[in-house]
């Protein structure tokens, strides 16, 4: 089928959404991806090795031995992918820059070939009236920096600010939405805590140190971005999970408190308040000490931001009093048990709790009044099937997105200042430790032929984006 969103602003049969489910005027409808998950071309145009190249080649780390060498071949096919987004009526595209394409060794002058790729991508987006939303760090650290300690080394924060300056000097004239980090919780605690992500270290204390250095890198990058792109919006993306205690017992309440602290507040509070809360500092004292936190660091981390990027997939119910198990991505909470609630799950096994997104947005807006937010990721993996006629009828994904968009709509009505929604993901892609088995795309990718086929969810989402709200 051909889609002609450009010529046909309101698709046939679609009327304006009822006022009750229309989103505010100007609400940005988009899709999200990240460099290592879609680009491929890992050896091309001087790109250096990243920690994900190394990690995915280490036996046993990624399901089925998959890696990002080819991925969705977006490096070669970006024009086709931009055209597809345009046909889908997208107003925004959140992508990330691969640091090792810009600085193959993580330091020194920028490689123009790397910058040129993103410059061409940005130009082709702007030609189609799609706002580029650029993330500087979506986990692909240059391996050369990891060899010097990676995020456990304070110097990496300064290298990151230098890289931010190089990219923003090249693209700041055209990119008006800048994100520093994507989900530093994952980079720190999956990367250095339980080691299920690159670089695969198992070092609870080191993972807290890495978290601090990631935040410091964010804070150091903000002024660099402001200098190069004075009229841009600058922010950070964090992954939030509302946390409930299983019972009112003090052990369960304490477990919920620690998971919320490590998952949500450790990252958000210093960014927007310029200081770690007292209980976060106490937790640091217990697990890693605070010797790595220098006096000015929190002030640097608290450089004012224009928006918070919110990634949301699920929520947690937890209980305390368990036996400390092995390494945990919540360092210092190894005893906490995660309780299944019997909710329906997505294909990756995450329980579906759309109202958790409403609760999270409302809580952030109450804890930090006036904070502007974008949903920078939300979406679902399902085991898609392709019909005999090639159609991918992913009703489960449509239901997931519909439910979560309704939650965003309710949160806005309850006072949360949410300006846009970037669906994860445009394309099926390399889902980190899960490899290509988990399909999050609204567009199917046949990884043998690289053929793209919009799923029914893509056509549904196009209608939502073009109409500016949900059907009844
Ligand atoms: C998020 C990541 C993104 C993707 C989704 C499913 O944690 O930011 O790259 O893997 O999960």
Coordinates of N, CA, C and O in Angstrom, one line a residue, residues 20 159 196 206 218 260 269 311 370 376 438:
X20 N -12.3 15.3 24.1 CA -11.9 14.5 25.3 C -10.6 13.8 25.1 O -9.9 13.5 26.1
X159 N 35.6 14.0 28.8 CA 35.6 13.6 27.4 C 34.2 13.7 26.8 O 34.1 14.1 25.7
X196 N 24.8 -7.1 32.7 CA 24.1 -7.7 31.6 C 24.2 -6.8 30.3 O 23.8 -7.3 29.3
X206 N 31.5 0.3 42.1 CA 31.9 1.0 40.8 C 30.7 1.5 40.0 O 30.8 2.5 39.3
X218 N 26.8 14.7 32.0 CA 25.6 15.5 31.6 C 25.7 17.0 32.0 O 25.6 17.8 31.1
X260 N 13.0 2.8 44.6 CA 12.7 4.2 44.1 C 13.9 5.1 44.1 O 14.2 5.8 43.1
X269 N 16.8 13.9 40.9 CA 16.9 14.9 41.9 C 18.1 15.8 41.7 O 18.0 17.0 41.7
X311 N 11.3 8.0 29.9 CA 11.1 6.7 29.2 C 10.3 5.9 30.2 O 10.6 5.8 31.4
X370 N 6.6 22.8 37.3 CA 7.1 23.6 36.2 C 8.0 22.9 35.3 O 8.5 23.4 34.3
X376 N 10.2 10.3 25.9 CA 11.2 10.1 24.9 C 11.2 8.6 24.4 O 11.9 8.3 23.4
X438 N 13.7 -9.7 20.1 CA 12.6 -8.8 20.6 C 12.3 -7.7 19.6 O 13.1 -6.8 19.4

